[in-house]
Amino acid sequence: MTDTLDAPVSTAAPQGSGGKIPVTVLTGYLGAGKTTLLNRILTEDHGKRYAVIVNEFGEIGIDNDLVVGADEDVFEMNNGCVCCTVRGDLIRVVAGLMKRQRPGKPAFDAIIVETTGLADPGPVAQTFFVDEDVKAKTQLDSVTTLVDAKHVMARLDDSKEAREQVAFADRIILNKVDLATPEEMEAVEARLRALNPLAPIVRAERSNVPLDQVLGLGAFDLDRILEVKPDFVNPPHGAEGHVHDEHCGHDHHHHDHDHDHDHHDHDHSHGARGHAHQDDIKGISLSLDRPLDGAKFTAWLDRLLGEQGQNILRAKGIIDLKGEDRRLVFQAVHMILEGDLQREWGENERRWSRAVFIGRDLDEAELKAGFEACAA
Ligand SMILES: Nc1nc2c(ncn2[C@@H]2O[C@H](COP(=O)(O)OP(=O)(O)OP(=O)(O)O)[C@@H](O)[C@H]2O)c(=O)[nH]1
């Protein structure tokens, strides 16, 4: 709603006041531990009902399928470029949630938005201030940024989004302490401090932070953000979605008119390039309807990560193995690979294998051929 963009923004309302639903934005680079944290939140015995909005990176649903209780309260925003869909999809999803009711109260106690690892959280947070309806019913509680202690230094060097995520945080969770030495931890903390002097840093392993360190913080500080980003609640062109002119590489002059349409049009090229704003990073989705041979698949994945792990920022998948009733879930961040036989395939569930690889200089044809050669 263009005419609301110039409306004055009140920072005075206390958090959670006026029946507003608190919103936590979880961000952090690829593989930092966001889903791990989300699963902790959802499985803890807190008696609360959370709506989770997952911003899927690839075209095939993997992320939402790896969130526990995924059937019920998880809402997927497909088509991962949050930057471009922030005024569209997110507003629609949140507005839809607001319409739901439990007897006498809103359907959810809080909303958690997990952004893709490649997203700048700014535009996501902005949504909660720019759209009138959303603003009236929700309150941004905090932007919490997960950081991978082992890999973050390299990412802060080469990724603007990684730096934005840290700079924007109201709270930083320095995760994967098991993978870094105390000296490395010190160095990482010093670097994070330099980027963001104010946000408390909480160390964690497997995202094991107490829930009260993540939810209901009342930590989002609009005044601080306005100091760094004066345009935060009042994007200069006054058009939907154009916040990203300082974040995206698109040529905005061509998109000033009918911005939404343009974005739908180039969603496809985004998809092909994996929604990355850094042109050299792309996401490749693979799938197969025939079961895979476990030994072949493991050998292929090991070799691939051994040879190309430097370039593979993130890989994950849900695999149908021949002779196995359970789903194999694998996850990799560079060369660190984890695989797990998880729940059984459901009776009416489509049994198929799907995987996504996100990285630099990945050869799609080679990956596809390698993956398909693992068929049993
Ligand atoms: N060693 C170690 N591994 C961890 C820790 N936390 C998470 N992991 C693993 O790191 C991988 C990525 O974790 P996720 O929670 O999926 O990360 P994410 O941020 O949701 O990843 P994307 O959504 O793909 O960006 C998984 O294999 C996790 O099991 C930790 O503290 N230590």
XYZ file of C-alpha atoms and ligand atoms in Angstrom:
408
model
C 0.000 0.000 0.000
C 1.929 2.915 -1.281
C -0.050 5.518 0.596
C 0.982 4.090 3.936
C 4.674 4.373 3.318
C 4.918 7.922 4.515
C 2.896 7.344 7.649
C 4.744 8.234 10.827
C 5.928 5.224 12.741
C 5.438 5.012 16.449
C 8.244 3.448 18.405
C 6.489 4.039 21.681
C 4.233 0.996 21.887
C 5.563 -1.533 24.363
C 6.314 -4.979 22.966
C 3.399 -7.305 22.736
C 1.013 -4.567 23.699
C -2.430 -4.096 22.283
C -2.767 -7.805 21.620
C -0.119 -7.635 18.942
C 1.497 -10.896 18.063
C 5.259 -10.890 18.609
C 7.380 -11.797 15.616
C 10.879 -13.209 15.803
C 12.997 -13.137 12.669
C 15.619 -15.875 12.638
C 18.435 -15.215 10.284
C 21.992 -16.394 9.743
C 24.070 -17.607 6.830
C 23.540 -20.961 5.097
C 23.895 -23.825 7.525
C 24.342 -21.706 10.655
C 21.754 -23.655 12.647
C 18.449 -21.859 12.070
C 16.368 -24.968 11.455
C 18.049 -26.689 14.393
C 16.940 -23.809 16.608
C 13.479 -23.809 15.137
C 13.109 -27.489 15.888
C 14.172 -26.875 19.461
C 11.611 -24.156 19.833
C 8.869 -26.287 18.370
C 9.602 -29.380 20.429
C 10.105 -27.713 23.777
C 7.258 -28.077 26.212
C 6.166 -24.479 26.440
C 2.428 -24.752 25.954
C 2.591 -22.056 23.293
C 1.514 -22.221 19.728
C 3.941 -20.810 17.218
C 3.409 -20.152 13.572
C 6.557 -20.669 11.600
C 7.180 -19.052 8.248
C 9.948 -20.708 6.311
C 11.455 -19.003 3.334
C 12.419 -21.799 1.037
C 15.517 -21.448 -1.073
C 15.084 -23.948 -3.874
C 12.010 -24.867 -5.792
C 11.602 -28.276 -4.210
C 10.407 -28.281 -0.632
C 13.145 -29.540 1.636
C 13.419 -26.957 4.372
C 9.837 -27.082 5.508
C 9.973 -30.856 5.448
C 12.868 -30.845 7.905
C 11.022 -28.761 10.450
C 9.338 -30.895 13.058
C 5.570 -30.908 13.120
C 5.859 -29.525 9.654
C 2.330 -30.451 8.743
C 0.568 -28.119 11.027
C 1.854 -24.644 11.653
C 4.616 -24.236 9.148
C 3.963 -21.900 6.268
C 6.250 -21.956 3.371
C 7.084 -18.952 1.326
C 8.285 -20.650 -1.739
C 10.576 -18.934 -4.093
C 13.300 -17.871 -1.799
C 14.154 -14.324 -2.676
C 12.838 -12.596 0.426
C 14.249 -9.391 -0.794
C 11.937 -9.374 -3.754
C 8.904 -10.989 -2.167
C 8.950 -9.140 1.093
C 5.976 -6.939 0.372
C 4.069 -9.688 -1.325
C 4.373 -13.192 0.023
C 5.274 -12.333 3.571
C 2.454 -9.848 3.960
C 0.010 -12.339 2.493
C 1.168 -15.148 4.755
C 1.105 -12.979 7.866
C -2.283 -11.529 6.969
C -3.596 -15.062 6.518
C -2.280 -16.057 9.938
C -3.917 -13.064 11.565
C -7.300 -14.166 10.308
C -7.094 -17.472 12.094
C -8.548 -17.629 15.566
C -8.613 -19.864 18.575
C -11.661 -19.330 20.769
C -11.284 -15.843 22.179
C -7.729 -15.247 21.027
C -5.497 -15.235 18.002
C -4.555 -18.604 16.623
C -0.880 -18.151 17.506
C 1.090 -16.869 20.454
C 3.986 -15.804 18.300
C 5.276 -15.901 14.764
C 8.769 -17.026 13.847
C 10.131 -16.195 10.414
C 13.148 -18.162 9.261
C 14.887 -16.385 6.396
C 17.063 -18.097 3.846
C 20.738 -18.022 4.602
C 21.386 -15.745 1.657
C 18.936 -13.077 2.711
C 19.559 -9.662 4.117
C 17.131 -9.586 7.058
C 16.440 -5.889 6.619
C 13.591 -6.157 4.139
C 11.985 -8.934 6.161
C 12.036 -6.852 9.316
C 10.811 -3.893 7.321
C 7.639 -5.702 6.353
C 6.440 -5.424 9.912
C 6.635 -1.648 9.784
C 5.585 -0.780 6.293
C 2.317 -2.627 5.736
C -0.484 -1.068 7.770
C -2.412 -4.255 8.471
C 0.625 -6.178 9.471
C 1.865 -3.294 11.567
C -1.430 -3.055 13.396
C -1.449 -6.709 14.381
C 2.153 -7.697 14.901
C 5.152 -6.455 16.796
C 8.670 -7.252 15.699
C 10.165 -8.748 18.837
C 13.714 -9.357 17.696
C 15.985 -10.223 14.838
C 18.105 -13.099 16.060
C 21.125 -14.062 14.007
C 22.685 -17.509 14.119
C 26.383 -17.659 13.391
C 28.435 -20.725 12.486
C 31.574 -20.400 14.603
C 33.632 -22.475 12.195
C 32.698 -20.859 8.904
C 31.596 -17.336 9.725
C 34.961 -15.626 9.320
C 35.220 -16.601 5.662
C 31.610 -15.570 5.085
C 32.097 -12.168 6.679
C 34.943 -11.699 4.210
C 33.058 -12.661 1.100
C 29.367 -12.103 1.749
C 27.581 -8.810 2.168
C 24.479 -10.667 3.345
C 26.457 -12.387 6.100
C 27.672 -8.998 7.303
C 24.175 -7.514 7.114
C 22.807 -10.382 9.149
C 25.256 -9.705 11.939
C 24.930 -5.938 11.763
C 21.153 -6.153 11.904
C 20.898 -8.536 14.842
C 19.318 -7.697 18.154
C 20.829 -10.907 19.454
C 23.569 -13.096 18.074
C 23.762 -16.793 18.732
C 27.301 -17.975 18.182
C 26.577 -21.585 17.331
C 28.746 -24.672 16.736
C 31.140 -23.953 19.572
C 32.142 -27.614 19.339
C 33.776 -26.938 15.964
C 36.000 -24.036 17.005
C 38.893 -23.632 19.446
C 38.634 -21.113 22.296
C 41.084 -18.860 20.411
C 38.959 -19.021 17.285
C 35.898 -18.206 19.365
C 37.598 -15.131 20.767
C 38.565 -13.953 17.308
C 35.053 -14.519 15.981
C 33.492 -12.651 18.868
C 35.809 -9.707 18.351
C 34.834 -9.587 14.683
C 31.123 -9.789 15.495
C 31.526 -7.048 18.078
C 33.147 -4.809 15.527
C 30.181 -5.255 13.198
C 27.586 -5.004 15.924
C 28.690 -3.555 19.240
C 25.286 -3.800 20.910
C 23.738 -7.201 20.355
C 24.409 -9.677 23.152
C 26.310 -12.735 21.935
C 25.149 -16.080 23.279
C 27.285 -19.157 22.637
C 25.558 -22.391 21.702
C 26.018 -25.917 20.501
C 23.296 -27.381 18.313
C 21.492 -24.099 18.843
C 20.856 -25.025 22.470
C 19.921 -21.607 23.751
C 17.223 -21.280 26.383
C 14.003 -20.174 24.711
C 13.847 -17.016 26.758
C 17.080 -15.998 25.054
C 15.322 -16.057 21.711
C 11.622 -15.399 22.124
C 9.789 -12.592 23.873
C 12.885 -10.428 24.143
C 11.313 -7.137 23.201
C 14.702 -6.439 21.746
C 14.068 -4.976 18.335
C 15.204 -1.408 18.485
C 13.805 0.679 15.684
C 15.776 3.734 16.705
C 19.046 1.861 16.384
C 18.079 0.614 12.941
C 16.998 4.085 11.850
C 20.421 5.384 12.781
C 22.036 2.889 10.443
C 19.290 2.818 7.824
C 17.308 6.045 7.797
C 15.155 4.707 4.956
C 14.074 1.696 6.945
C 10.398 2.592 7.339
C 10.127 4.909 4.400
C 11.658 3.534 1.251
C 12.524 6.395 -1.076
C 10.711 5.348 -4.228
C 7.506 4.697 -2.340
C 6.805 1.591 -4.363
C 6.266 -1.922 -3.222
C 9.373 -4.006 -2.934
C 11.809 -1.338 -3.893
C 13.665 -1.464 -0.597
C 16.132 -3.676 -2.259
C 17.629 -1.000 -4.415
C 20.507 -0.853 -2.046
C 20.595 -4.597 -1.521
C 19.976 -6.132 -4.903
C 21.829 -5.968 -8.113
C 18.729 -5.403 -10.262
C 18.500 -2.384 -12.423
C 15.707 -0.574 -10.706
C 15.126 2.063 -13.270
C 13.615 -0.537 -15.485
C 11.475 -1.875 -12.714
C 10.040 1.250 -11.237
C 6.722 0.686 -12.896
C 4.670 -2.276 -11.951
C 7.372 -3.590 -9.774
C 5.580 -6.695 -8.656
C 5.119 -7.902 -12.164
C 8.709 -7.436 -12.991
C 9.613 -9.483 -10.028
C 7.359 -12.287 -10.992
C 8.904 -12.208 -14.388
C 12.397 -12.428 -13.190
C 11.635 -14.895 -10.458
C 12.524 -17.494 -13.007
C 15.964 -16.201 -13.581
C 16.299 -15.889 -9.839
C 15.286 -19.520 -9.594
C 17.831 -20.594 -12.105
C 20.503 -18.673 -10.295
C 19.273 -19.861 -6.959
C 18.020 -16.462 -5.801
C 21.489 -15.406 -4.977
C 22.337 -11.770 -5.163
C 25.929 -12.613 -5.578
C 25.980 -13.860 -9.096
C 28.542 -16.523 -8.523
C 26.422 -18.396 -5.978
C 23.750 -20.653 -7.331
C 21.439 -23.315 -6.067
C 20.954 -26.581 -7.886
C 17.961 -28.778 -7.162
C 18.070 -32.454 -7.968
C 15.387 -35.061 -7.713
C 14.706 -38.611 -8.724
C 11.642 -40.790 -8.521
C 13.582 -44.069 -8.397
C 15.188 -45.215 -5.134
C 18.912 -44.695 -4.692
C 21.512 -47.251 -3.730
C 22.783 -46.344 -0.260
C 26.414 -47.330 -0.837
C 26.607 -45.579 -4.186
C 25.007 -42.436 -2.860
C 27.264 -42.221 0.194
C 30.376 -42.773 -1.919
C 29.295 -40.125 -4.414
C 28.500 -37.570 -1.718
C 31.761 -38.207 0.141
C 33.773 -37.803 -3.015
C 31.879 -34.706 -4.082
C 32.343 -32.952 -0.754
C 35.979 -34.017 -0.643
C 36.650 -32.556 -4.059
C 34.300 -29.576 -4.103
C 33.510 -28.951 -0.442
C 35.228 -25.563 -0.536
C 32.704 -24.417 -3.088
C 29.673 -26.118 -1.594
C 28.285 -23.674 0.922
C 25.356 -25.867 1.743
C 23.781 -29.135 0.678
C 20.834 -31.025 2.013
C 18.382 -33.590 0.931
C 15.809 -36.203 1.723
C 16.641 -39.486 0.050
C 14.656 -42.602 -0.757
C 17.015 -45.547 -0.345
C 16.267 -48.933 -1.810
C 15.359 -51.472 0.858
C 14.988 -48.825 3.543
C 11.647 -47.807 5.034
C 13.045 -44.679 6.600
C 13.961 -41.422 4.941
C 17.648 -40.617 4.775
C 18.227 -36.966 5.576
C 21.655 -35.569 4.803
C 23.043 -32.141 5.544
C 26.351 -30.606 4.646
C 28.068 -27.301 5.275
C 31.221 -27.308 3.188
C 32.955 -30.579 4.047
C 31.043 -31.293 7.220
C 28.477 -33.933 6.410
C 25.770 -35.418 8.570
C 23.374 -38.158 7.581
C 20.524 -39.623 9.496
C 17.824 -42.188 8.944
C 14.773 -40.396 10.180
C 11.105 -41.242 10.236
C 9.504 -43.819 7.972
C 7.966 -42.765 4.711
C 4.252 -42.254 5.183
C 1.847 -44.574 3.471
C 0.504 -41.939 1.138
C 3.670 -39.948 0.938
C 5.412 -39.565 -2.380
C 8.641 -41.553 -2.119
C 11.296 -39.665 -3.958
C 14.753 -38.281 -3.482
C 15.436 -34.577 -3.551
C 18.514 -32.585 -2.797
C 19.736 -29.057 -3.119
C 23.326 -27.889 -3.504
C 24.163 -24.231 -3.005
C 27.587 -22.954 -3.839
C 30.031 -21.445 -6.262
C 31.191 -22.853 -9.568
C 28.919 -25.851 -9.335
C 28.448 -27.827 -12.518
C 24.760 -28.635 -12.731
C 25.055 -31.278 -15.446
C 27.813 -33.069 -13.579
C 25.900 -33.005 -10.299
C 22.752 -34.260 -11.961
C 24.571 -37.088 -13.715
C 26.378 -38.081 -10.519
C 23.172 -38.035 -8.505
C 21.212 -40.044 -11.029
C 23.994 -42.585 -11.340
C 23.292 -43.466 -7.702
C 19.959 -45.044 -8.688
C 19.650 -48.590 -7.385
N 28.842 -29.751 14.830
C 27.737 -29.009 14.915
N 26.821 -29.083 13.943
C 25.712 -28.322 14.042
C 25.487 -27.461 15.147
N 24.297 -26.847 14.966
C 23.794 -27.303 13.801
N 24.645 -28.206 13.232
C 24.493 -28.912 11.952
O 24.716 -27.965 10.909
C 23.906 -28.286 9.777
C 23.052 -27.104 9.399
O 22.112 -26.853 10.427
P 20.691 -26.202 10.120
O 20.000 -25.987 11.415
O 19.982 -26.974 9.088
O 21.179 -24.814 9.499
P 20.277 -23.708 8.793
O 20.809 -22.402 9.240
O 18.834 -23.952 9.025
O 20.620 -23.980 7.272
P 19.915 -23.307 5.979
O 18.459 -23.184 6.295
O 20.207 -24.249 4.884
O 20.574 -22.010 5.771
C 23.105 -29.509 10.174
O 23.797 -30.639 9.719
C 23.119 -29.448 11.700
O 22.955 -30.702 12.290
C 26.488 -27.398 16.180
O 26.408 -26.660 17.165
N 27.574 -28.189 15.993
